[in-house]
Amino acid sequence: DAGVIQSPRHEVTEMGQEVTLRCKPISGHNSLFWYRQTMMRGLELLIYFNNNVPIDDSGMPEDRFSAKMPNASFSTLKIQPSEPRDSAVYFCASSFFQGHKGTGELFFGEGSRLTVL
Amino acid sequence: AQTVTQSQPEMSVQEAETVTLSCTYDTSENNYYLFWYKQPPSRQMILVIRQEAYKQQNATENRFSVNFQKAAKSFSLKISDSQLGDTAMYFCAFNPSGWGKLQFGAGTQVVVTP
C-alpha cells in the first residue's frame, strides 16, 4: 500500500519566492497534519484537517503560510513570500479517526526539505 | 499545557547491548496514547511502538519494549540487542485523546557502534 506521498522532496528557492508543498495522504485516512521540523524548535504542528476541514491552525507561524485541502486525497502548504527562516523539513502525516476515536498514531511522509536562500 | 520531555540528547551503545531512553509527559487526562517514533538519517518518521494508557501491560515489538509507569507519567523505551540499523533519532510522542495532534519530545539521538 502506498504511504503518505509528499512532493517535492527537496526545494531550494530564493527569498521572496512562493513555495508550494504537496501531500497525498493514505487512502481512507480522514485526517491530515502538516508538521515542521527544525534543529532549534524540533517538530511543530502547523495545521491539521479532519474530513478536509481545518481544525486547528494555531501553529501556522504567520500570514505568509496557508494550507488547503480541496479533497480527501490532496493537500498543499504554501509559503508566500518565503524567507530564510522558513528553511526546514516539512512533514505531512495522515491518520484515521472515527467518532473522536482512533489509534492515535500518525503515518508520515518522507518530508520536503526546504532551503530558502 | 501538555508537554513531553526527553532528557537525554544523545545515547551511545555498542552492538548487541541494551539501551534505555527516557520520556516523561505531563497531562491531566486519564486515557491517552503514547508512541515512540524513529527517524533515521533518511529522515522518514517510523512508528516503533505504541501504548494505550488504559492498558497496564507494557507494549513490546520484537527488540523494542516500553516501561510505562502511568502514575509517574513515565514512558521509557528499551532497545535490546542493538543493531547498527537502530542508529537514529528517537522521538517520544503523546496523544491525549486518540485523535488529533501528537505532541513530540525533543528527541534522543541513538548511536550504535560496532
JSON list of C-alpha atoms in Angstrom, two decimals:
[
{"chain": "A", "resi": 1, "resn": "ASP", "atom": "CA", "xyz": [0.00, 0.00, 0.00]},
{"chain": "A", "resi": 2, "resn": "ALA", "atom": "CA", "xyz": [1.21, 3.48, -0.78]},
{"chain": "A", "resi": 3, "resn": "GLY", "atom": "CA", "xyz": [2.13, 5.60, 2.20]},
{"chain": "A", "resi": 4, "resn": "VAL", "atom": "CA", "xyz": [1.85, 9.35, 2.52]},
{"chain": "A", "resi": 5, "resn": "ILE", "atom": "CA", "xyz": [3.35, 10.92, -0.57]},
{"chain": "A", "resi": 6, "resn": "GLN", "atom": "CA", "xyz": [4.97, 14.33, -0.44]},
{"chain": "A", "resi": 7, "resn": "SER", "atom": "CA", "xyz": [6.49, 16.47, -3.14]},
{"chain": "A", "resi": 8, "resn": "PRO", "atom": "CA", "xyz": [8.93, 17.91, -3.78]},
{"chain": "A", "resi": 9, "resn": "ARG", "atom": "CA", "xyz": [11.46, 16.05, -1.71]},
{"chain": "A", "resi": 10, "resn": "HIS", "atom": "CA", "xyz": [13.86, 18.95, -1.89]},
{"chain": "A", "resi": 11, "resn": "GLU", "atom": "CA", "xyz": [13.24, 22.57, -2.76]},
{"chain": "A", "resi": 12, "resn": "VAL", "atom": "CA", "xyz": [15.76, 25.37, -2.98]},
{"chain": "A", "resi": 13, "resn": "THR", "atom": "CA", "xyz": [14.40, 28.82, -3.61]},
{"chain": "A", "resi": 14, "resn": "GLU", "atom": "CA", "xyz": [15.28, 32.44, -3.15]},
{"chain": "A", "resi": 15, "resn": "MET", "atom": "CA", "xyz": [13.84, 34.74, -0.55]},
{"chain": "A", "resi": 16, "resn": "GLY", "atom": "CA", "xyz": [10.58, 36.28, -1.67]},
{"chain": "A", "resi": 17, "resn": "GLN", "atom": "CA", "xyz": [9.55, 33.41, -3.90]},
{"chain": "A", "resi": 18, "resn": "GLU", "atom": "CA", "xyz": [6.38, 31.41, -3.47]},
{"chain": "A", "resi": 19, "resn": "VAL", "atom": "CA", "xyz": [6.77, 27.82, -2.33]},
{"chain": "A", "resi": 20, "resn": "THR", "atom": "CA", "xyz": [4.10, 25.14, -2.60]},
{"chain": "A", "resi": 21, "resn": "LEU", "atom": "CA", "xyz": [4.47, 21.79, -0.87]},
{"chain": "A", "resi": 22, "resn": "ARG", "atom": "CA", "xyz": [2.13, 18.96, -1.75]},
{"chain": "A", "resi": 23, "resn": "CYS", "atom": "CA", "xyz": [0.79, 15.95, 0.08]},
{"chain": "A", "resi": 24, "resn": "LYS", "atom": "CA", "xyz": [-1.28, 12.92, -0.78]},
{"chain": "A", "resi": 25, "resn": "PRO", "atom": "CA", "xyz": [-2.49, 11.14, 2.36]},
{"chain": "A", "resi": 26, "resn": "ILE", "atom": "CA", "xyz": [-3.04, 7.43, 2.71]},
{"chain": "A", "resi": 27, "resn": "SER", "atom": "CA", "xyz": [-6.26, 6.39, 1.02]},
{"chain": "A", "resi": 28, "resn": "GLY", "atom": "CA", "xyz": [-9.07, 6.06, 3.56]},
{"chain": "A", "resi": 29, "resn": "HIS", "atom": "CA", "xyz": [-7.49, 8.35, 6.12]},
{"chain": "A", "resi": 30, "resn": "ASN", "atom": "CA", "xyz": [-9.65, 11.28, 7.12]},
{"chain": "A", "resi": 31, "resn": "SER", "atom": "CA", "xyz": [-7.16, 13.43, 9.00]},
{"chain": "A", "resi": 32, "resn": "LEU", "atom": "CA", "xyz": [-4.11, 15.22, 7.67]},
{"chain": "A", "resi": 33, "resn": "PHE", "atom": "CA", "xyz": [-1.39, 17.05, 9.53]},
{"chain": "A", "resi": 34, "resn": "TRP", "atom": "CA", "xyz": [1.41, 19.41, 8.49]},
{"chain": "A", "resi": 35, "resn": "TYR", "atom": "CA", "xyz": [4.46, 19.49, 10.77]},
{"chain": "A", "resi": 36, "resn": "ARG", "atom": "CA", "xyz": [7.67, 21.50, 10.52]},
{"chain": "A", "resi": 37, "resn": "GLN", "atom": "CA", "xyz": [10.99, 20.22, 11.84]},
{"chain": "A", "resi": 38, "resn": "THR", "atom": "CA", "xyz": [13.98, 22.42, 12.66]},
{"chain": "A", "resi": 39, "resn": "MET", "atom": "CA", "xyz": [17.01, 21.92, 14.85]},
{"chain": "A", "resi": 40, "resn": "MET", "atom": "CA", "xyz": [16.02, 24.78, 17.09]},
{"chain": "A", "resi": 41, "resn": "ARG", "atom": "CA", "xyz": [12.33, 24.04, 17.58]},
{"chain": "A", "resi": 42, "resn": "GLY", "atom": "CA", "xyz": [12.02, 20.32, 16.86]},
{"chain": "A", "resi": 43, "resn": "LEU", "atom": "CA", "xyz": [8.73, 19.07, 15.45]},
{"chain": "A", "resi": 44, "resn": "GLU", "atom": "CA", "xyz": [5.97, 21.65, 15.43]},
{"chain": "A", "resi": 45, "resn": "LEU", "atom": "CA", "xyz": [2.41, 21.10, 14.32]},
{"chain": "A", "resi": 46, "resn": "LEU", "atom": "CA", "xyz": [1.40, 23.77, 11.84]},
{"chain": "A", "resi": 47, "resn": "ILE", "atom": "CA", "xyz": [-2.15, 22.78, 10.98]},
{"chain": "A", "resi": 48, "resn": "TYR", "atom": "CA", "xyz": [-4.39, 19.78, 10.81]},
{"chain": "A", "resi": 49, "resn": "PHE", "atom": "CA", "xyz": [-7.52, 18.86, 8.90]},
{"chain": "A", "resi": 50, "resn": "ASN", "atom": "CA", "xyz": [-10.31, 16.44, 9.65]},
{"chain": "A", "resi": 51, "resn": "ASN", "atom": "CA", "xyz": [-12.57, 15.45, 6.77]},
{"chain": "A", "resi": 52, "resn": "ASN", "atom": "CA", "xyz": [-10.92, 18.19, 4.70]},
{"chain": "A", "resi": 53, "resn": "VAL", "atom": "CA", "xyz": [-11.83, 20.89, 7.21]},
{"chain": "A", "resi": 54, "resn": "PRO", "atom": "CA", "xyz": [-9.10, 22.79, 9.07]},
{"chain": "A", "resi": 55, "resn": "ILE", "atom": "CA", "xyz": [-9.47, 22.01, 12.77]},
{"chain": "A", "resi": 56, "resn": "ASP", "atom": "CA", "xyz": [-6.50, 23.74, 14.33]},
{"chain": "A", "resi": 57, "resn": "ASP", "atom": "CA", "xyz": [-4.24, 26.20, 12.55]},
{"chain": "A", "resi": 58, "resn": "SER", "atom": "CA", "xyz": [-2.82, 27.80, 15.67]},
{"chain": "A", "resi": 59, "resn": "GLY", "atom": "CA", "xyz": [0.65, 26.57, 14.75]},
{"chain": "A", "resi": 60, "resn": "MET", "atom": "CA", "xyz": [0.80, 28.41, 11.45]},
{"chain": "A", "resi": 61, "resn": "PRO", "atom": "CA", "xyz": [3.56, 30.95, 12.09]},
{"chain": "A", "resi": 62, "resn": "GLU", "atom": "CA", "xyz": [2.13, 33.90, 10.22]},
{"chain": "A", "resi": 63, "resn": "ASP", "atom": "CA", "xyz": [0.01, 35.02, 7.34]},
{"chain": "A", "resi": 64, "resn": "ARG", "atom": "CA", "xyz": [2.67, 34.06, 4.86]},
{"chain": "A", "resi": 65, "resn": "PHE", "atom": "CA", "xyz": [1.70, 30.45, 5.46]},
{"chain": "A", "resi": 66, "resn": "SER", "atom": "CA", "xyz": [-1.51, 28.94, 4.14]},
{"chain": "A", "resi": 67, "resn": "ALA", "atom": "CA", "xyz": [-2.77, 25.39, 3.78]},
{"chain": "A", "resi": 68, "resn": "LYS", "atom": "CA", "xyz": [-5.62, 23.89, 1.82]},
{"chain": "A", "resi": 69, "resn": "MET", "atom": "CA", "xyz": [-7.23, 20.52, 1.48]},
{"chain": "A", "resi": 70, "resn": "PRO", "atom": "CA", "xyz": [-9.59, 20.66, -1.50]},
{"chain": "A", "resi": 71, "resn": "ASN", "atom": "CA", "xyz": [-10.38, 16.95, -1.32]},
{"chain": "A", "resi": 72, "resn": "ALA", "atom": "CA", "xyz": [-9.64, 13.86, 0.69]},
{"chain": "A", "resi": 73, "resn": "SER", "atom": "CA", "xyz": [-6.60, 12.92, -1.37]},
{"chain": "A", "resi": 74, "resn": "PHE", "atom": "CA", "xyz": [-4.68, 16.16, -1.66]},
{"chain": "A", "resi": 75, "resn": "SER", "atom": "CA", "xyz": [-3.34, 19.00, 0.45]},
{"chain": "A", "resi": 76, "resn": "THR", "atom": "CA", "xyz": [-0.99, 21.90, -0.11]},
{"chain": "A", "resi": 77, "resn": "LEU", "atom": "CA", "xyz": [1.09, 24.07, 2.17]},
{"chain": "A", "resi": 78, "resn": "LYS", "atom": "CA", "xyz": [2.02, 27.38, 0.64]},
{"chain": "A", "resi": 79, "resn": "ILE", "atom": "CA", "xyz": [4.54, 29.97, 1.78]},
{"chain": "A", "resi": 80, "resn": "GLN", "atom": "CA", "xyz": [4.36, 33.36, 0.13]},
{"chain": "A", "resi": 81, "resn": "PRO", "atom": "CA", "xyz": [6.72, 35.17, 0.30]},
{"chain": "A", "resi": 82, "resn": "SER", "atom": "CA", "xyz": [9.33, 32.76, 1.59]},
{"chain": "A", "resi": 83, "resn": "GLU", "atom": "CA", "xyz": [12.09, 33.83, 3.99]},
{"chain": "A", "resi": 84, "resn": "PRO", "atom": "CA", "xyz": [15.37, 32.17, 5.02]},
{"chain": "A", "resi": 85, "resn": "ARG", "atom": "CA", "xyz": [13.94, 31.37, 8.46]},
{"chain": "A", "resi": 86, "resn": "ASP", "atom": "CA", "xyz": [11.36, 29.16, 6.76]},
{"chain": "A", "resi": 87, "resn": "SER", "atom": "CA", "xyz": [14.14, 26.72, 5.88]},
{"chain": "A", "resi": 88, "resn": "ALA", "atom": "CA", "xyz": [13.13, 23.40, 7.47]},
{"chain": "A", "resi": 89, "resn": "VAL", "atom": "CA", "xyz": [11.83, 19.95, 6.74]},
{"chain": "A", "resi": 90, "resn": "TYR", "atom": "CA", "xyz": [8.07, 19.95, 6.30]},
{"chain": "A", "resi": 91, "resn": "PHE", "atom": "CA", "xyz": [6.26, 16.72, 7.04]},
{"chain": "A", "resi": 92, "resn": "CYS", "atom": "CA", "xyz": [2.78, 15.70, 6.07]},
{"chain": "A", "resi": 93, "resn": "ALA", "atom": "CA", "xyz": [1.10, 12.95, 8.08]},
{"chain": "A", "resi": 94, "resn": "SER", "atom": "CA", "xyz": [-2.27, 11.27, 7.95]},
{"chain": "A", "resi": 95, "resn": "SER", "atom": "CA", "xyz": [-4.44, 9.11, 10.13]},
{"chain": "A", "resi": 96, "resn": "PHE", "atom": "CA", "xyz": [-7.95, 7.79, 10.53]},
{"chain": "A", "resi": 97, "resn": "PHE", "atom": "CA", "xyz": [-10.22, 8.92, 13.31]},
{"chain": "A", "resi": 98, "resn": "GLN", "atom": "CA", "xyz": [-13.84, 7.96, 13.74]},
{"chain": "A", "resi": 99, "resn": "GLY", "atom": "CA", "xyz": [-16.20, 9.44, 16.30]},
{"chain": "A", "resi": 100, "resn": "HIS", "atom": "CA", "xyz": [-13.33, 11.19, 18.05]},
{"chain": "A", "resi": 101, "resn": "LYS", "atom": "CA", "xyz": [-11.59, 7.88, 18.48]},
{"chain": "A", "resi": 102, "resn": "GLY", "atom": "CA", "xyz": [-8.69, 6.32, 16.69]},
{"chain": "A", "resi": 103, "resn": "THR", "atom": "CA", "xyz": [-5.45, 4.51, 17.26]},
{"chain": "A", "resi": 104, "resn": "GLY", "atom": "CA", "xyz": [-3.80, 7.86, 17.77]},
{"chain": "A", "resi": 105, "resn": "GLU", "atom": "CA", "xyz": [-0.79, 7.23, 15.59]},
{"chain": "A", "resi": 106, "resn": "LEU", "atom": "CA", "xyz": [0.19, 9.27, 12.59]},
{"chain": "A", "resi": 107, "resn": "PHE", "atom": "CA", "xyz": [1.70, 7.97, 9.37]},
{"chain": "A", "resi": 108, "resn": "PHE", "atom": "CA", "xyz": [4.32, 10.31, 7.98]},
{"chain": "A", "resi": 109, "resn": "GLY", "atom": "CA", "xyz": [5.55, 11.11, 4.52]},
{"chain": "A", "resi": 110, "resn": "GLU", "atom": "CA", "xyz": [9.25, 11.38, 3.77]},
{"chain": "A", "resi": 111, "resn": "GLY", "atom": "CA", "xyz": [9.21, 15.13, 4.21]},
{"chain": "A", "resi": 112, "resn": "SER", "atom": "CA", "xyz": [10.07, 18.06, 1.99]},
{"chain": "A", "resi": 113, "resn": "ARG", "atom": "CA", "xyz": [13.35, 19.79, 2.76]},
{"chain": "A", "resi": 114, "resn": "LEU", "atom": "CA", "xyz": [13.01, 23.49, 2.02]},
{"chain": "A", "resi": 115, "resn": "THR", "atom": "CA", "xyz": [16.01, 25.79, 1.74]},
{"chain": "A", "resi": 116, "resn": "VAL", "atom": "CA", "xyz": [15.36, 29.49, 1.28]},
{"chain": "A", "resi": 117, "resn": "LEU", "atom": "CA", "xyz": [18.43, 31.46, 0.26]},
{"chain": "B", "resi": 1, "resn": "ALA", "atom": "CA", "xyz": [-0.48, 22.61, 28.92]},
{"chain": "B", "resi": 2, "resn": "GLN", "atom": "CA", "xyz": [0.71, 19.19, 27.98]},
{"chain": "B", "resi": 3, "resn": "THR", "atom": "CA", "xyz": [4.41, 18.60, 27.47]},
{"chain": "B", "resi": 4, "resn": "VAL", "atom": "CA", "xyz": [6.72, 15.76, 26.56]},
{"chain": "B", "resi": 5, "resn": "THR", "atom": "CA", "xyz": [10.26, 15.71, 27.94]},
{"chain": "B", "resi": 6, "resn": "GLN", "atom": "CA", "xyz": [13.18, 13.66, 26.73]},
{"chain": "B", "resi": 7, "resn": "SER", "atom": "CA", "xyz": [16.14, 14.44, 28.97]},
{"chain": "B", "resi": 8, "resn": "GLN", "atom": "CA", "xyz": [18.84, 12.57, 27.04]},
{"chain": "B", "resi": 9, "resn": "PRO", "atom": "CA", "xyz": [20.04, 14.41, 23.92]},
{"chain": "B", "resi": 10, "resn": "GLU", "atom": "CA", "xyz": [22.29, 11.52, 22.86]},
{"chain": "B", "resi": 11, "resn": "MET", "atom": "CA", "xyz": [22.97, 7.93, 23.83]},
{"chain": "B", "resi": 12, "resn": "SER", "atom": "CA", "xyz": [25.71, 5.65, 22.58]},
{"chain": "B", "resi": 13, "resn": "VAL", "atom": "CA", "xyz": [25.52, 1.87, 22.72]},
{"chain": "B", "resi": 14, "resn": "GLN", "atom": "CA", "xyz": [27.56, -0.99, 21.37]},
{"chain": "B", "resi": 15, "resn": "GLU", "atom": "CA", "xyz": [26.12, -3.57, 19.05]},
{"chain": "B", "resi": 16, "resn": "ALA", "atom": "CA", "xyz": [24.20, -6.32, 20.85]},
{"chain": "B", "resi": 17, "resn": "GLU", "atom": "CA", "xyz": [23.92, -4.25, 24.01]},
{"chain": "B", "resi": 18, "resn": "THR", "atom": "CA", "xyz": [20.80, -2.71, 25.52]},
{"chain": "B", "resi": 19, "resn": "VAL", "atom": "CA", "xyz": [19.93, 0.96, 25.76]},
{"chain": "B", "resi": 20, "resn": "THR", "atom": "CA", "xyz": [17.04, 2.65, 27.52]},
{"chain": "B", "resi": 21, "resn": "LEU", "atom": "CA", "xyz": [15.62, 6.01, 26.51]},
{"chain": "B", "resi": 22, "resn": "SER", "atom": "CA", "xyz": [13.60, 8.06, 28.96]},
{"chain": "B", "resi": 23, "resn": "CYS", "atom": "CA", "xyz": [10.47, 10.08, 28.37]},
{"chain": "B", "resi": 24, "resn": "THR", "atom": "CA", "xyz": [8.18, 11.88, 30.76]},
{"chain": "B", "resi": 25, "resn": "TYR", "atom": "CA", "xyz": [4.99, 13.71, 29.99]},
{"chain": "B", "resi": 26, "resn": "ASP", "atom": "CA", "xyz": [2.56, 15.93, 31.73]},
{"chain": "B", "resi": 27, "resn": "THR", "atom": "CA", "xyz": [-1.19, 15.61, 31.38]},
{"chain": "B", "resi": 28, "resn": "SER", "atom": "CA", "xyz": [-4.41, 15.71, 33.33]},
{"chain": "B", "resi": 29, "resn": "GLU", "atom": "CA", "xyz": [-6.06, 13.22, 31.00]},
{"chain": "B", "resi": 30, "resn": "ASN", "atom": "CA", "xyz": [-6.76, 9.68, 32.16]},
{"chain": "B", "resi": 31, "resn": "ASN", "atom": "CA", "xyz": [-6.88, 7.92, 28.82]},
{"chain": "B", "resi": 32, "resn": "TYR", "atom": "CA", "xyz": [-4.33, 8.74, 26.16]},
{"chain": "B", "resi": 33, "resn": "TYR", "atom": "CA", "xyz": [-1.81, 7.25, 23.77]},
{"chain": "B", "resi": 34, "resn": "LEU", "atom": "CA", "xyz": [1.97, 7.22, 23.79]},
{"chain": "B", "resi": 35, "resn": "PHE", "atom": "CA", "xyz": [4.34, 6.45, 20.96]},
{"chain": "B", "resi": 36, "resn": "TRP", "atom": "CA", "xyz": [7.98, 6.11, 20.10]},
{"chain": "B", "resi": 37, "resn": "TYR", "atom": "CA", "xyz": [8.97, 7.14, 16.59]},
{"chain": "B", "resi": 38, "resn": "LYS", "atom": "CA", "xyz": [12.33, 6.53, 14.98]},
{"chain": "B", "resi": 39, "resn": "GLN", "atom": "CA", "xyz": [13.90, 8.95, 12.49]},
{"chain": "B", "resi": 40, "resn": "PRO", "atom": "CA", "xyz": [16.97, 7.51, 10.73]},
{"chain": "B", "resi": 41, "resn": "PRO", "atom": "CA", "xyz": [19.24, 9.64, 8.55]},
{"chain": "B", "resi": 42, "resn": "SER", "atom": "CA", "xyz": [16.79, 9.14, 5.68]},
{"chain": "B", "resi": 43, "resn": "ARG", "atom": "CA", "xyz": [14.51, 11.42, 7.81]},
{"chain": "B", "resi": 44, "resn": "GLN", "atom": "CA", "xyz": [11.48, 9.14, 7.43]},
{"chain": "B", "resi": 45, "resn": "MET", "atom": "CA", "xyz": [9.44, 9.09, 10.66]},
{"chain": "B", "resi": 46, "resn": "ILE", "atom": "CA", "xyz": [8.78, 5.45, 11.51]},
{"chain": "B", "resi": 47, "resn": "LEU", "atom": "CA", "xyz": [6.48, 4.24, 14.27]},
{"chain": "B", "resi": 48, "resn": "VAL", "atom": "CA", "xyz": [8.37, 1.93, 16.62]},
{"chain": "B", "resi": 49, "resn": "ILE", "atom": "CA", "xyz": [5.82, 1.16, 19.31]},
{"chain": "B", "resi": 50, "resn": "ARG", "atom": "CA", "xyz": [2.58, 2.43, 20.82]},
{"chain": "B", "resi": 51, "resn": "GLN", "atom": "CA", "xyz": [0.98, 2.21, 24.24]},
{"chain": "B", "resi": 52, "resn": "GLU", "atom": "CA", "xyz": [-2.58, 2.93, 25.32]},
{"chain": "B", "resi": 53, "resn": "ALA", "atom": "CA", "xyz": [-2.78, 4.37, 28.81]},
{"chain": "B", "resi": 54, "resn": "TYR", "atom": "CA", "xyz": [-5.68, 2.17, 29.90]},
{"chain": "B", "resi": 55, "resn": "LYS", "atom": "CA", "xyz": [-3.64, -0.96, 29.20]},
{"chain": "B", "resi": 56, "resn": "GLN", "atom": "CA", "xyz": [-1.45, -1.95, 32.12]},
{"chain": "B", "resi": 57, "resn": "GLN", "atom": "CA", "xyz": [0.64, -4.38, 30.11]},
{"chain": "B", "resi": 58, "resn": "ASN", "atom": "CA", "xyz": [3.76, -2.86, 28.62]},
{"chain": "B", "resi": 59, "resn": "ALA", "atom": "CA", "xyz": [3.90, -2.95, 24.84]},
{"chain": "B", "resi": 60, "resn": "THR", "atom": "CA", "xyz": [6.57, -5.00, 23.07]},
{"chain": "B", "resi": 61, "resn": "GLU", "atom": "CA", "xyz": [7.61, -5.11, 19.44]},
{"chain": "B", "resi": 62, "resn": "ASN", "atom": "CA", "xyz": [10.43, -7.56, 18.81]},
{"chain": "B", "resi": 63, "resn": "ARG", "atom": "CA", "xyz": [13.58, -5.99, 20.29]},
{"chain": "B", "resi": 64, "resn": "PHE", "atom": "CA", "xyz": [11.72, -2.86, 21.40]},
{"chain": "B", "resi": 65, "resn": "SER", "atom": "CA", "xyz": [9.79, -2.68, 24.65]},
{"chain": "B", "resi": 66, "resn": "VAL", "atom": "CA", "xyz": [8.45, 0.05, 26.88]},
{"chain": "B", "resi": 67, "resn": "ASN", "atom": "CA", "xyz": [8.22, 0.59, 30.59]},
{"chain": "B", "resi": 68, "resn": "PHE", "atom": "CA", "xyz": [5.02, 2.53, 31.11]},
{"chain": "B", "resi": 69, "resn": "GLN", "atom": "CA", "xyz": [4.56, 3.99, 34.57]},
{"chain": "B", "resi": 70, "resn": "LYS", "atom": "CA", "xyz": [1.24, 5.83, 34.49]},
{"chain": "B", "resi": 71, "resn": "ALA", "atom": "CA", "xyz": [1.38, 7.28, 37.98]},
{"chain": "B", "resi": 72, "resn": "ALA", "atom": "CA", "xyz": [4.87, 8.62, 37.38]},
{"chain": "B", "resi": 73, "resn": "LYS", "atom": "CA", "xyz": [3.93, 9.75, 33.84]},
{"chain": "B", "resi": 74, "resn": "SER", "atom": "CA", "xyz": [6.95, 7.95, 32.50]},
{"chain": "B", "resi": 75, "resn": "PHE", "atom": "CA", "xyz": [7.30, 6.07, 29.23]},
{"chain": "B", "resi": 76, "resn": "SER", "atom": "CA", "xyz": [10.78, 4.67, 28.58]},
{"chain": "B", "resi": 77, "resn": "LEU", "atom": "CA", "xyz": [11.91, 2.70, 25.54]},
{"chain": "B", "resi": 78, "resn": "LYS", "atom": "CA", "xyz": [14.31, -0.22, 25.78]},
{"chain": "B", "resi": 79, "resn": "ILE", "atom": "CA", "xyz": [16.18, -1.37, 22.71]},
{"chain": "B", "resi": 80, "resn": "SER", "atom": "CA", "xyz": [17.62, -4.84, 23.22]},
{"chain": "B", "resi": 81, "resn": "ASP", "atom": "CA", "xyz": [20.33, -6.48, 21.13]},
{"chain": "B", "resi": 82, "resn": "SER", "atom": "CA", "xyz": [21.10, -3.15, 19.46]},
{"chain": "B", "resi": 83, "resn": "GLN", "atom": "CA", "xyz": [21.91, -3.23, 15.77]},
{"chain": "B", "resi": 84, "resn": "LEU", "atom": "CA", "xyz": [23.72, -0.72, 13.59]},
{"chain": "B", "resi": 85, "resn": "GLY", "atom": "CA", "xyz": [20.43, -0.02, 11.83]},
{"chain": "B", "resi": 86, "resn": "ASP", "atom": "CA", "xyz": [18.98, 1.25, 15.09]},
{"chain": "B", "resi": 87, "resn": "THR", "atom": "CA", "xyz": [21.11, 4.38, 14.78]},
{"chain": "B", "resi": 88, "resn": "ALA", "atom": "CA", "xyz": [18.54, 7.15, 14.56]},
{"chain": "B", "resi": 89, "resn": "MET", "atom": "CA", "xyz": [16.81, 9.94, 16.40]},
{"chain": "B", "resi": 90, "resn": "TYR", "atom": "CA", "xyz": [14.07, 8.62, 18.64]},
{"chain": "B", "resi": 91, "resn": "PHE", "atom": "CA", "xyz": [11.05, 10.74, 19.49]},
{"chain": "B", "resi": 92, "resn": "CYS", "atom": "CA", "xyz": [8.58, 10.17, 22.26]},
{"chain": "B", "resi": 93, "resn": "ALA", "atom": "CA", "xyz": [5.09, 11.37, 21.33]},
{"chain": "B", "resi": 94, "resn": "PHE", "atom": "CA", "xyz": [1.86, 11.88, 23.24]},
{"chain": "B", "resi": 95, "resn": "ASN", "atom": "CA", "xyz": [-1.72, 11.97, 22.02]},
{"chain": "B", "resi": 96, "resn": "PRO", "atom": "CA", "xyz": [-4.16, 12.98, 24.72]},
{"chain": "B", "resi": 97, "resn": "SER", "atom": "CA", "xyz": [-7.34, 11.74, 23.14]},
{"chain": "B", "resi": 98, "resn": "GLY", "atom": "CA", "xyz": [-6.63, 9.20, 20.44]},
{"chain": "B", "resi": 99, "resn": "TRP", "atom": "CA", "xyz": [-7.41, 11.64, 17.73]},
{"chain": "B", "resi": 100, "resn": "GLY", "atom": "CA", "xyz": [-5.94, 14.92, 16.74]},
{"chain": "B", "resi": 101, "resn": "LYS", "atom": "CA", "xyz": [-2.42, 16.13, 17.08]},
{"chain": "B", "resi": 102, "resn": "LEU", "atom": "CA", "xyz": [0.61, 14.40, 18.51]},
{"chain": "B", "resi": 103, "resn": "GLN", "atom": "CA", "xyz": [2.97, 16.28, 20.79]},
{"chain": "B", "resi": 104, "resn": "PHE", "atom": "CA", "xyz": [6.60, 15.34, 20.40]},
{"chain": "B", "resi": 105, "resn": "GLY", "atom": "CA", "xyz": [9.59, 15.44, 22.69]},
{"chain": "B", "resi": 106, "resn": "ALA", "atom": "CA", "xyz": [12.88, 16.96, 21.58]},
{"chain": "B", "resi": 107, "resn": "GLY", "atom": "CA", "xyz": [14.31, 13.59, 20.62]},
{"chain": "B", "resi": 108, "resn": "THR", "atom": "CA", "xyz": [17.22, 11.38, 21.68]},
{"chain": "B", "resi": 109, "resn": "GLN", "atom": "CA", "xyz": [19.97, 10.58, 19.19]},
{"chain": "B", "resi": 110, "resn": "VAL", "atom": "CA", "xyz": [20.96, 6.92, 19.48]},
{"chain": "B", "resi": 111, "resn": "VAL", "atom": "CA", "xyz": [24.29, 5.89, 18.02]},
{"chain": "B", "resi": 112, "resn": "VAL", "atom": "CA", "xyz": [25.05, 2.19, 17.78]},
{"chain": "B", "resi": 113, "resn": "THR", "atom": "CA", "xyz": [28.76, 1.43, 17.46]},
{"chain": "B", "resi": 114, "resn": "PRO", "atom": "CA", "xyz": [30.38, -1.80, 16.23]}
]
